[in-house]
mmCIF file of C-alpha atoms in Angstrom:
data_model
loop_
_atom_site.group_PDB
_atom_site.id
_atom_site.type_symbol
_atom_site.label_atom_id
_atom_site.label_comp_id
_atom_site.label_asym_id
_atom_site.label_seq_id
_atom_site.Cartn_x
_atom_site.Cartn_y
_atom_site.Cartn_z
ATOM 1 C CA MET A 1 93.653 139.722 131.458
ATOM 2 C CA THR A 2 93.263 136.808 128.848
ATOM 3 C CA ASN A 3 96.533 135.684 127.155
ATOM 4 C CA ALA A 4 95.655 137.744 123.697
ATOM 5 C CA SER A 5 95.834 141.300 125.946
ATOM 6 C CA LEU A 6 99.371 140.279 127.177
ATOM 7 C CA SER A 7 102.591 142.005 125.966
ATOM 8 C CA VAL A 8 106.111 141.826 126.950
ATOM 9 C CA TRP A 9 108.536 144.344 126.722
ATOM 10 C CA TYR A 10 111.860 143.251 124.759
ATOM 11 C CA LEU A 11 114.342 146.064 126.459
ATOM 12 C CA SER A 12 117.920 144.662 123.959
ATOM 13 C CA ASP A 13 119.670 147.438 122.033
ATOM 14 C CA ASP A 14 119.917 144.162 119.836
ATOM 15 C CA LYS A 15 117.490 143.546 117.029
ATOM 16 C CA ASN A 16 118.962 140.557 115.645
ATOM 17 C CA ASP A 17 118.064 139.100 119.962
ATOM 18 C CA TYR A 18 114.800 140.831 119.872
ATOM 19 C CA VAL A 19 114.015 138.769 115.747
ATOM 20 C CA PHE A 20 114.787 135.426 117.717
ATOM 21 C CA MET A 21 112.402 136.128 120.753
ATOM 22 C CA GLU A 22 109.918 137.788 119.042
ATOM 23 C CA ARG A 23 109.799 134.447 116.770
ATOM 24 C CA ALA A 24 110.312 132.401 119.979
ATOM 25 C CA PHE A 25 107.268 133.961 121.667
ATOM 26 C CA GLN A 26 105.447 133.462 118.060
ATOM 27 C CA LYS A 27 106.003 129.995 118.467
ATOM 28 C CA SER A 28 104.292 129.210 122.106
ATOM 29 C CA PRO A 29 101.360 128.195 122.786
ATOM 30 C CA PHE A 30 100.339 132.038 123.781
ATOM 31 C CA ILE A 31 99.491 135.203 122.319
ATOM 32 C CA HIS A 32 101.633 138.046 122.907
ATOM 33 C CA GLU A 33 102.723 141.055 121.566
ATOM 34 C CA VAL A 34 106.241 141.397 121.923
ATOM 35 C CA ILE A 35 107.685 145.050 121.738
ATOM 36 C CA TRP A 36 111.165 146.599 121.242
ATOM 37 C CA LEU A 37 112.935 148.429 123.404
ATOM 38 C CA LYS A 38 116.660 149.948 122.928
ATOM 39 C CA GLN A 39 117.704 151.358 126.719
ATOM 40 C CA ALA A 40 118.105 154.464 125.217
ATOM 41 C CA GLU A 41 114.328 154.847 124.282
ATOM 42 C CA LEU A 42 113.535 154.055 127.620
ATOM 43 C CA LEU A 43 115.366 155.391 129.567
ATOM 44 C CA PRO A 44 114.109 159.460 129.127
ATOM 45 C CA TYR A 45 110.539 157.291 130.022
ATOM 46 C CA LEU A 46 111.658 155.653 133.194
ATOM 47 C CA GLN A 47 113.623 158.799 134.453
ATOM 48 C CA SER A 48 110.732 160.757 134.029
ATOM 49 C CA LYS A 49 108.157 159.102 135.200
ATOM 50 C CA LYS A 50 105.732 159.463 132.832
ATOM 51 C CA ASP A 51 103.091 157.158 130.568
ATOM 52 C CA PHE A 52 105.492 155.221 127.672
ATOM 53 C CA PRO A 53 104.232 156.897 124.306
ATOM 54 C CA PRO A 54 105.816 154.197 122.206
ATOM 55 C CA MET A 55 103.552 151.509 123.613
ATOM 56 C CA SER A 56 99.738 151.000 124.419
ATOM 57 C CA GLY A 57 99.712 149.450 128.099
ATOM 58 C CA GLN A 58 101.174 148.406 131.266
ATOM 59 C CA PRO A 59 103.490 144.980 129.674
ATOM 60 C CA ALA A 60 102.538 141.745 131.147
ATOM 61 C CA LEU A 61 106.479 141.211 131.460
ATOM 62 C CA VAL A 62 109.583 142.508 131.233
ATOM 63 C CA LEU A 63 112.679 141.305 129.881
ATOM 64 C CA PHE A 64 115.938 142.801 130.095
ATOM 65 C CA ASP A 65 118.209 141.448 128.239
ATOM 66 C CA THR A 66 121.668 142.565 129.475
ATOM 67 C CA THR A 67 125.842 142.526 130.510
ATOM 68 C CA LEU A 68 124.553 143.904 133.633
ATOM 69 C CA SER A 69 127.201 146.636 133.350
ATOM 70 C CA GLU A 70 126.626 149.770 135.925
ATOM 71 C CA ASP A 71 124.487 151.801 133.256
ATOM 72 C CA GLU A 72 122.083 148.822 132.951
ATOM 73 C CA MET A 73 121.618 148.006 136.561
ATOM 74 C CA GLN A 74 121.105 152.222 137.371
ATOM 75 C CA THR A 75 118.489 150.959 134.159
ATOM 76 C CA VAL A 76 116.843 147.875 136.480
ATOM 77 C CA GLN A 77 116.540 150.497 139.966
ATOM 78 C CA LEU A 78 114.683 152.770 136.929
ATOM 79 C CA LEU A 79 112.774 149.992 136.470
ATOM 80 C CA ARG A 80 111.842 149.007 139.617
ATOM 81 C CA ASP A 81 111.607 152.535 141.085
ATOM 82 C CA HIS A 82 108.825 153.130 138.328
ATOM 83 C CA PRO A 83 105.305 154.018 139.759
ATOM 84 C CA ILE A 84 104.147 152.690 136.692
ATOM 85 C CA ILE A 85 105.871 149.701 135.630
ATOM 86 C CA GLN A 86 107.201 148.811 138.838
ATOM 87 C CA LYS A 87 105.075 145.767 139.891
ATOM 88 C CA THR A 88 105.377 144.123 136.374
ATOM 89 C CA PRO A 89 107.415 141.087 136.837
ATOM 90 C CA LEU A 90 111.473 142.007 135.455
ATOM 91 C CA ILE A 91 113.175 138.986 134.031
ATOM 92 C CA VAL A 92 117.014 139.506 133.593
ATOM 93 C CA LEU A 93 118.872 137.603 130.238
ATOM 94 C CA THR A 94 121.599 138.023 131.416
ATOM 95 C CA GLU A 95 126.088 136.160 131.483
ATOM 96 C CA ASN A 96 126.865 138.008 134.688
ATOM 97 C CA LYS A 97 126.674 135.752 137.240
ATOM 98 C CA GLU A 98 128.478 138.348 139.814
ATOM 99 C CA ARG A 99 126.195 141.147 140.184
ATOM 100 C CA ILE A 100 122.591 138.742 139.978
ATOM 101 C CA PRO A 101 122.397 139.081 143.805
ATOM 102 C CA ALA A 102 122.169 143.010 143.404
ATOM 103 C CA CYS A 103 119.038 142.454 140.596
ATOM 104 C CA TYR A 104 117.488 140.175 142.877
ATOM 105 C CA LYS A 105 118.321 142.780 146.108
ATOM 106 C CA MET A 106 116.726 145.581 143.761
ATOM 107 C CA GLY A 107 113.448 144.279 142.820
ATOM 108 C CA VAL A 108 114.154 141.114 139.748
ATOM 109 C CA GLN A 109 111.349 138.781 140.072
ATOM 110 C CA SER A 110 114.204 136.458 137.878
ATOM 111 C CA CYS A 111 117.703 136.047 136.778
ATOM 112 C CA ILE A 112 118.257 133.463 133.867
ATOM 113 C CA GLN A 113 121.201 132.196 132.601
ATOM 114 C CA LYS A 114 120.973 134.301 128.769
ATOM 115 C CA PRO A 115 120.455 131.235 126.307
ATOM 116 C CA SER A 116 121.633 130.278 123.031
ATOM 117 C CA SER A 117 119.415 130.175 120.350
ATOM 118 C CA GLU A 118 119.220 126.598 120.161
ATOM 119 C CA ASN A 119 117.827 127.117 123.827
ATOM 120 C CA LEU A 120 116.186 130.448 123.340
ATOM 121 C CA PHE A 121 112.595 128.603 122.573
ATOM 122 C CA ASP A 122 112.834 126.327 125.247
ATOM 123 C CA THR A 123 113.102 128.790 127.674
ATOM 124 C CA VAL A 124 110.722 130.677 126.053
ATOM 125 C CA ASP A 125 108.053 128.019 126.775
ATOM 126 C CA ILE A 126 109.726 127.730 130.584
ATOM 127 C CA ILE A 127 108.521 131.661 131.128
ATOM 128 C CA ASN A 128 105.301 130.972 129.537
ATOM 129 C CA SER A 129 104.130 127.972 131.794
ATOM 130 C CA TYR A 130 105.606 129.714 134.949
ATOM 131 C CA TRP A 131 104.268 133.625 134.197
ATOM 132 C CA PHE A 132 100.960 133.284 132.398
ATOM 133 C CA GLN A 133 100.221 129.712 133.549
ATOM 134 C CA LEU A 134 100.814 129.337 137.296
ATOM 135 C CA ALA A 135 102.014 132.496 138.542
ATOM 136 C CA PHE A 136 98.921 135.304 137.150
ATOM 137 C CA LYS A 137 96.234 132.584 138.419
#
């Protein structure tokens, strides 16, 4: 898989967060397509276990920006159970430390403190370095 073919799904209901995340990935030395998905748009596909018509191909990484509410914990489980993306690395960005152990138990690969806008570019660089340079080689 070449860097040019990598796509990142960014699951968030906040468009402003998506805009900042997309800018952070654009400024990184890696080439990615960042696909913004709202939870309400993704849930029907997760529940049906079908392919994802709005997206092309499987993502290299899923970033879930979440408060880890009960509904969002169900989304984590649906992501981990879905046959197409269950092996795709899932990174949870959250401020809710209480539910992190449950996320790891469900198969989340990494839980990261949701970065402030000042730290977002550094966080994306670290995610890129680890997942796209070290882990995928």
